[in-house]
């Protein structure tokens, strides 16, 4: 049985038959006991009635009266008196044993009860006018049982018909939304991410439909991001490649002067460096995004690290006559972190501050330490960012300056954010257009990230490996 519809109906029929058989069996047993008890009461009354007739009716009328009684009351009986047996109606399957007869005769008024399938029987002894009688009465209760079974079967039939119709309607209500969901899932698997299913209420199926819609929505978003990513990557690669291709073609021309040749070769080198940085950044992001990314933790001086970074970026600042101020607390600050990756964070942030600050500006790097965290802020007096730009700067390939007048590829801050996240830190941005920007990185002082991040590898672990 392939469809859920068929399974539901089969389940319904099986459960109906099963429960009805159990209910039928027990009620039939109870009913049969009850019928037997009633029959025995009736038989006792009949035997008493026959005894009354025996003592009241004259001998010549007795046989006629007793035959009439047997016919009208559907009771079959015989009377035994001093070895004479008179049978009325159809008495079946009876033989009182000699011992039973003697027992009854000895104990006048005693009743023996017998049961032979659906026939109930009693035998009782009486002393009437000095003569001992045994009155044996029997009645068939099978007919009554059949009436009960018949009405039970009619009830079962009606329940099956009415129940099946009701169940078909209910099954339809349950199965239809599942079929609809199945159709939608097929559509989704074919790549139609716009497919949605309607739902009302809050039952399991409605919740399933809601989850499906949410999943389809997220898949659509992921697909959009994927396409945007491919388009961004090809765009970022295309620009330097076109430049390299163009200038390489010019270089093939033997007519150009040595000076021009050198200039074009420099441009090619510049663009190939750009390509190299781009692919390095992409590779770095892929590694950082990986499930098994590991931080190589060690303890080092944060002040020394920042001084080193400022030193390396100083030439760039000097070219634009930008002053770099470095404010540090009196005591050195030791930090446990992934040294190389954290250095990458400071390089990207300080480099951005210089890149996006006009000549004669100031870049301020400040380090603060509290009991809970270490705070590093990099502030500049540069071009700043719009509110819209601030909400996107951590996205891959996002650049506020669409004309790309400043060198970059829009991956630096994505890398920064990922590294800070891996260190369980936070990064905040405050910026005003044409008023400068301030990036603040907060790293936890406690090594909580160390304990909770199962993928982090300490220097010691590394040495032991
Ligand atoms: P890019 O290589 O373009 O600098 P980033 O990911 O480092 O890429 O930065 C993304 C964008 O954020 C930049 O293109 C720039 O628009 C903006 N941005 C980053 N840092 C600054 C800053 N200090 N001042 C102004 N804008 C900034």
mmCIF file of C-alpha atoms in Angstrom, residues 193-428:
data_model
loop_
_atom_site.group_PDB
_atom_site.id
_atom_site.type_symbol
_atom_site.label_atom_id
_atom_site.label_comp_id
_atom_site.label_asym_id
_atom_site.label_seq_id
_atom_site.Cartn_x
_atom_site.Cartn_y
_atom_site.Cartn_z
ATOM 1 C CA UNK A 193 12.827 28.580 -4.581
ATOM 2 C CA UNK A 194 9.771 30.811 -4.915
ATOM 3 C CA UNK A 195 7.386 27.927 -4.218
ATOM 4 C CA UNK A 196 5.302 28.367 -1.027
ATOM 5 C CA UNK A 197 2.476 26.409 0.612
ATOM 6 C CA UNK A 198 -0.580 27.949 2.236
ATOM 7 C CA UNK A 199 -1.342 27.083 5.795
ATOM 8 C CA UNK A 200 -3.921 28.043 8.381
ATOM 9 C CA UNK A 201 -4.164 27.156 12.052
ATOM 10 C CA UNK A 202 -1.480 25.818 14.300
ATOM 11 C CA UNK A 203 -1.688 22.039 14.001
ATOM 12 C CA UNK A 204 1.254 19.787 13.078
ATOM 13 C CA UNK A 205 0.640 20.075 9.341
ATOM 14 C CA UNK A 206 0.327 23.864 9.528
ATOM 15 C CA UNK A 207 3.611 23.965 11.457
ATOM 16 C CA UNK A 208 5.242 21.687 8.891
ATOM 17 C CA UNK A 209 4.040 23.968 6.097
ATOM 18 C CA UNK A 210 5.376 27.007 7.934
ATOM 19 C CA UNK A 211 8.775 25.325 8.351
ATOM 20 C CA UNK A 212 8.749 24.426 4.668
ATOM 21 C CA UNK A 213 8.089 28.046 3.701
ATOM 22 C CA UNK A 214 10.877 29.202 5.994
ATOM 23 C CA UNK A 215 13.260 26.654 4.496
ATOM 24 C CA UNK A 216 12.322 27.711 0.944
ATOM 25 C CA UNK A 217 12.826 31.352 1.920
ATOM 26 C CA UNK A 218 16.285 30.626 3.337
ATOM 27 C CA UNK A 219 17.262 28.549 0.325
ATOM 28 C CA UNK A 220 16.172 31.413 -1.925
ATOM 29 C CA UNK A 221 18.294 33.794 0.138
ATOM 30 C CA UNK A 222 21.285 31.452 -0.017
ATOM 31 C CA UNK A 223 20.883 31.091 -3.763
ATOM 32 C CA UNK A 224 20.747 34.864 -4.120
ATOM 33 C CA UNK A 225 23.909 35.216 -1.985
ATOM 34 C CA UNK A 226 25.621 32.503 -4.037
ATOM 35 C CA UNK A 227 24.785 34.220 -7.303
ATOM 36 C CA UNK A 228 25.819 37.595 -5.928
ATOM 37 C CA UNK A 229 29.083 36.031 -4.730
ATOM 38 C CA UNK A 230 29.840 34.542 -8.157
ATOM 39 C CA UNK A 231 29.068 37.833 -9.846
ATOM 40 C CA UNK A 232 31.244 39.759 -7.318
ATOM 41 C CA UNK A 233 34.131 37.304 -7.694
ATOM 42 C CA UNK A 234 34.049 37.422 -11.474
ATOM 43 C CA UNK A 235 33.797 41.188 -11.405
ATOM 44 C CA UNK A 236 36.757 41.515 -9.003
ATOM 45 C CA UNK A 237 38.820 39.167 -11.160
ATOM 46 C CA UNK A 238 37.709 40.671 -14.433
ATOM 47 C CA UNK A 239 38.985 44.229 -13.792
ATOM 48 C CA UNK A 240 42.668 43.388 -13.154
ATOM 49 C CA UNK A 241 42.620 40.654 -15.796
ATOM 50 C CA UNK A 242 41.366 43.106 -18.435
ATOM 51 C CA UNK A 243 44.087 45.568 -17.408
ATOM 52 C CA UNK A 244 46.799 42.878 -17.563
ATOM 53 C CA UNK A 245 45.545 41.670 -20.943
ATOM 54 C CA UNK A 246 45.425 45.242 -22.351
ATOM 55 C CA UNK A 247 48.882 46.289 -21.172
ATOM 56 C CA UNK A 248 50.469 42.965 -22.123
ATOM 57 C CA UNK A 249 49.121 43.460 -25.664
ATOM 58 C CA UNK A 250 50.659 46.965 -25.783
ATOM 59 C CA UNK A 251 53.974 45.565 -24.539
ATOM 60 C CA UNK A 252 54.080 43.287 -27.565
ATOM 61 C CA UNK A 253 54.432 46.418 -29.709
ATOM 62 C CA UNK A 254 58.155 46.912 -30.349
ATOM 63 C CA UNK A 255 57.714 50.619 -31.194
ATOM 64 C CA UNK A 256 57.123 51.754 -27.591
ATOM 65 C CA UNK A 257 59.879 53.442 -25.601
ATOM 66 C CA UNK A 258 61.717 51.830 -22.690
ATOM 67 C CA UNK A 259 60.103 54.261 -20.317
ATOM 68 C CA UNK A 260 56.592 53.292 -21.490
ATOM 69 C CA UNK A 261 57.507 49.608 -21.405
ATOM 70 C CA UNK A 262 58.570 49.965 -17.759
ATOM 71 C CA UNK A 263 55.405 51.897 -16.892
ATOM 72 C CA UNK A 264 53.142 49.251 -18.469
ATOM 73 C CA UNK A 265 55.077 46.399 -16.886
ATOM 74 C CA UNK A 266 54.596 48.124 -13.482
ATOM 75 C CA UNK A 267 50.855 48.314 -14.143
ATOM 76 C CA UNK A 268 50.783 44.603 -14.968
ATOM 77 C CA UNK A 269 52.715 43.826 -11.776
ATOM 78 C CA UNK A 270 50.302 46.020 -9.792
ATOM 79 C CA UNK A 271 47.232 44.238 -11.140
ATOM 80 C CA UNK A 272 48.709 40.792 -10.740
ATOM 81 C CA UNK A 273 49.484 41.671 -7.099
ATOM 82 C CA UNK A 274 45.862 42.752 -6.771
ATOM 83 C CA UNK A 275 44.747 39.399 -8.160
ATOM 84 C CA UNK A 276 47.104 37.596 -5.841
ATOM 85 C CA UNK A 277 45.763 39.500 -2.787
ATOM 86 C CA UNK A 278 42.222 38.787 -3.896
ATOM 87 C CA UNK A 279 42.763 35.052 -4.206
ATOM 88 C CA UNK A 280 44.732 35.001 -0.911
ATOM 89 C CA UNK A 281 41.846 36.785 0.839
ATOM 90 C CA UNK A 282 39.296 34.436 -0.653
ATOM 91 C CA UNK A 283 41.329 31.443 0.412
ATOM 92 C CA UNK A 284 41.697 32.878 3.899
ATOM 93 C CA UNK A 285 37.933 33.382 4.178
ATOM 94 C CA UNK A 286 37.281 29.841 2.981
ATOM 95 C CA UNK A 287 39.626 28.520 5.676
ATOM 96 C CA UNK A 288 38.014 30.727 8.350
ATOM 97 C CA UNK A 289 34.543 29.600 7.262
ATOM 98 C CA UNK A 290 35.473 25.933 7.443
ATOM 99 C CA UNK A 291 33.947 23.713 10.122
ATOM 100 C CA UNK A 292 37.346 22.569 11.356
ATOM 101 C CA UNK A 293 38.995 25.993 11.648
ATOM 102 C CA UNK A 294 41.559 25.984 14.447
ATOM 103 C CA UNK A 295 42.963 28.923 16.385
ATOM 104 C CA UNK A 296 46.564 28.499 17.387
ATOM 105 C CA UNK A 297 46.529 30.085 20.800
ATOM 106 C CA UNK A 298 49.571 31.517 22.485
ATOM 107 C CA UNK A 299 50.262 34.280 24.987
ATOM 108 C CA UNK A 300 51.935 37.411 23.659
ATOM 109 C CA UNK A 301 52.206 41.170 24.210
ATOM 110 C CA UNK A 302 49.366 43.013 22.501
ATOM 111 C CA UNK A 303 51.225 46.342 22.700
ATOM 112 C CA UNK A 304 54.232 44.875 20.913
ATOM 113 C CA UNK A 305 52.010 43.399 18.235
ATOM 114 C CA UNK A 306 50.194 46.707 17.628
ATOM 115 C CA UNK A 307 53.502 48.630 17.555
ATOM 116 C CA UNK A 308 54.774 46.242 14.904
ATOM 117 C CA UNK A 309 51.646 46.700 12.790
ATOM 118 C CA UNK A 310 51.808 50.515 13.076
ATOM 119 C CA UNK A 311 55.458 50.372 12.104
ATOM 120 C CA UNK A 312 54.684 48.407 8.921
ATOM 121 C CA UNK A 313 51.815 50.731 7.976
ATOM 122 C CA UNK A 314 53.760 53.894 8.796
ATOM 123 C CA UNK A 315 55.195 54.356 5.285
ATOM 124 C CA UNK A 316 51.707 54.348 3.808
ATOM 125 C CA UNK A 317 50.665 56.996 6.370
ATOM 126 C CA UNK A 318 53.762 59.095 5.732
ATOM 127 C CA UNK A 319 52.979 59.141 1.983
ATOM 128 C CA UNK A 320 49.701 60.883 2.809
ATOM 129 C CA UNK A 321 51.143 62.928 5.652
ATOM 130 C CA UNK A 322 48.880 61.098 8.070
ATOM 131 C CA UNK A 323 49.889 61.004 11.687
ATOM 132 C CA UNK A 324 49.393 57.779 13.656
ATOM 133 C CA UNK A 325 48.862 58.259 17.385
ATOM 134 C CA UNK A 326 49.240 55.254 19.644
ATOM 135 C CA UNK A 327 47.776 55.436 23.158
ATOM 136 C CA UNK A 328 48.673 52.570 25.458
ATOM 137 C CA UNK A 329 48.237 51.912 29.185
ATOM 138 C CA UNK A 330 51.306 52.038 31.411
ATOM 139 C CA UNK A 331 51.524 48.289 31.862
ATOM 140 C CA UNK A 332 52.038 45.878 29.048
ATOM 141 C CA UNK A 333 49.002 43.791 28.081
ATOM 142 C CA UNK A 334 49.398 40.083 27.611
ATOM 143 C CA UNK A 335 46.739 38.346 25.625
ATOM 144 C CA UNK A 336 46.061 34.746 24.752
ATOM 145 C CA UNK A 337 44.982 34.571 21.130
ATOM 146 C CA UNK A 338 45.926 33.375 17.661
ATOM 147 C CA UNK A 339 48.847 35.773 17.111
ATOM 148 C CA UNK A 340 49.031 35.651 13.317
ATOM 149 C CA UNK A 341 45.299 35.992 12.830
ATOM 150 C CA UNK A 342 44.954 38.830 15.337
ATOM 151 C CA UNK A 343 47.817 40.649 13.579
ATOM 152 C CA UNK A 344 45.797 40.337 10.366
ATOM 153 C CA UNK A 345 42.879 42.100 12.138
ATOM 154 C CA UNK A 346 45.011 45.105 13.168
ATOM 155 C CA UNK A 347 46.676 45.301 9.728
ATOM 156 C CA UNK A 348 43.303 45.413 7.970
ATOM 157 C CA UNK A 349 41.822 47.990 10.363
ATOM 158 C CA UNK A 350 44.861 50.319 10.454
ATOM 159 C CA UNK A 351 45.310 49.959 6.688
ATOM 160 C CA UNK A 352 41.639 50.892 6.104
ATOM 161 C CA UNK A 353 41.950 53.879 8.457
ATOM 162 C CA UNK A 354 44.898 55.180 6.402
ATOM 163 C CA UNK A 355 43.278 54.294 3.041
ATOM 164 C CA UNK A 356 40.030 56.089 3.803
ATOM 165 C CA UNK A 357 41.646 59.190 5.370
ATOM 166 C CA UNK A 358 42.639 62.135 3.251
ATOM 167 C CA UNK A 359 46.055 63.760 3.449
ATOM 168 C CA UNK A 360 47.122 65.422 6.710
ATOM 169 C CA UNK A 361 44.608 63.349 8.704
ATOM 170 C CA UNK A 362 45.113 61.566 11.999
ATOM 171 C CA UNK A 363 44.713 57.879 12.854
ATOM 172 C CA UNK A 364 44.507 57.052 16.558
ATOM 173 C CA UNK A 365 45.062 53.586 17.937
ATOM 174 C CA UNK A 366 44.091 53.173 21.574
ATOM 175 C CA UNK A 367 44.277 50.157 23.884
ATOM 176 C CA UNK A 368 42.301 49.819 27.118
ATOM 177 C CA UNK A 369 42.024 47.000 29.554
ATOM 178 C CA UNK A 370 39.267 46.243 32.051
ATOM 179 C CA UNK A 371 38.796 43.254 34.319
ATOM 180 C CA UNK A 372 36.560 41.623 31.738
ATOM 181 C CA UNK A 373 37.921 42.611 28.367
ATOM 182 C CA UNK A 374 40.647 44.167 26.275
ATOM 183 C CA UNK A 375 39.495 46.978 24.030
ATOM 184 C CA UNK A 376 41.373 48.217 20.946
ATOM 185 C CA UNK A 377 39.967 51.162 19.016
ATOM 186 C CA UNK A 378 41.211 52.465 15.665
ATOM 187 C CA UNK A 379 39.894 55.907 14.901
ATOM 188 C CA UNK A 380 40.464 58.070 11.840
ATOM 189 C CA UNK A 381 39.531 61.506 10.578
ATOM 190 C CA UNK A 382 38.706 60.121 7.133
ATOM 191 C CA UNK A 383 35.788 60.006 4.732
ATOM 192 C CA UNK A 384 33.486 58.132 7.118
ATOM 193 C CA UNK A 385 30.525 56.021 6.080
ATOM 194 C CA UNK A 386 26.810 56.414 5.514
ATOM 195 C CA UNK A 387 24.376 54.511 7.770
ATOM 196 C CA UNK A 388 23.531 52.281 4.807
ATOM 197 C CA UNK A 389 27.233 51.475 4.274
ATOM 198 C CA UNK A 390 27.752 50.671 7.974
ATOM 199 C CA UNK A 391 25.061 47.990 7.780
ATOM 200 C CA UNK A 392 26.875 46.259 4.902
ATOM 201 C CA UNK A 393 30.612 46.669 5.515
ATOM 202 C CA UNK A 394 31.060 43.171 6.955
ATOM 203 C CA UNK A 395 29.482 41.572 3.879
ATOM 204 C CA UNK A 396 31.809 40.009 1.348
ATOM 205 C CA UNK A 397 32.864 42.290 -1.537
ATOM 206 C CA UNK A 398 30.892 45.239 -0.185
ATOM 207 C CA UNK A 399 32.501 48.611 -0.885
ATOM 208 C CA UNK A 400 30.954 51.972 -0.207
ATOM 209 C CA UNK A 401 32.888 53.595 -3.010
ATOM 210 C CA UNK A 402 31.380 52.029 -6.132
ATOM 211 C CA UNK A 403 33.864 53.850 -8.363
ATOM 212 C CA UNK A 404 36.646 51.852 -6.636
ATOM 213 C CA UNK A 405 38.927 54.901 -6.514
ATOM 214 C CA UNK A 406 40.635 53.444 -3.423
ATOM 215 C CA UNK A 407 42.493 50.173 -3.759
ATOM 216 C CA UNK A 408 40.702 47.199 -2.154
ATOM 217 C CA UNK A 409 38.457 44.238 -2.753
ATOM 218 C CA UNK A 410 35.814 44.411 0.000
ATOM 219 C CA UNK A 411 37.006 41.268 1.796
ATOM 220 C CA UNK A 412 39.192 42.783 4.532
ATOM 221 C CA UNK A 413 36.433 43.502 7.061
ATOM 222 C CA UNK A 414 34.761 40.123 6.432
ATOM 223 C CA UNK A 415 38.053 38.492 7.439
ATOM 224 C CA UNK A 416 38.348 40.795 10.471
ATOM 225 C CA UNK A 417 34.810 39.961 11.625
ATOM 226 C CA UNK A 418 35.324 36.209 11.251
ATOM 227 C CA UNK A 419 38.590 36.254 13.234
ATOM 228 C CA UNK A 420 37.005 38.346 16.021
ATOM 229 C CA UNK A 421 34.018 35.974 16.101
ATOM 230 C CA UNK A 422 36.330 32.983 16.435
ATOM 231 C CA UNK A 423 37.951 34.720 19.424
ATOM 232 C CA UNK A 424 34.455 35.275 20.909
ATOM 233 C CA UNK A 425 34.991 39.020 20.668
ATOM 234 C CA UNK A 426 32.880 41.819 19.188
ATOM 235 C CA UNK A 427 33.551 44.605 16.743
ATOM 236 C CA UNK A 428 31.606 47.892 16.732
#
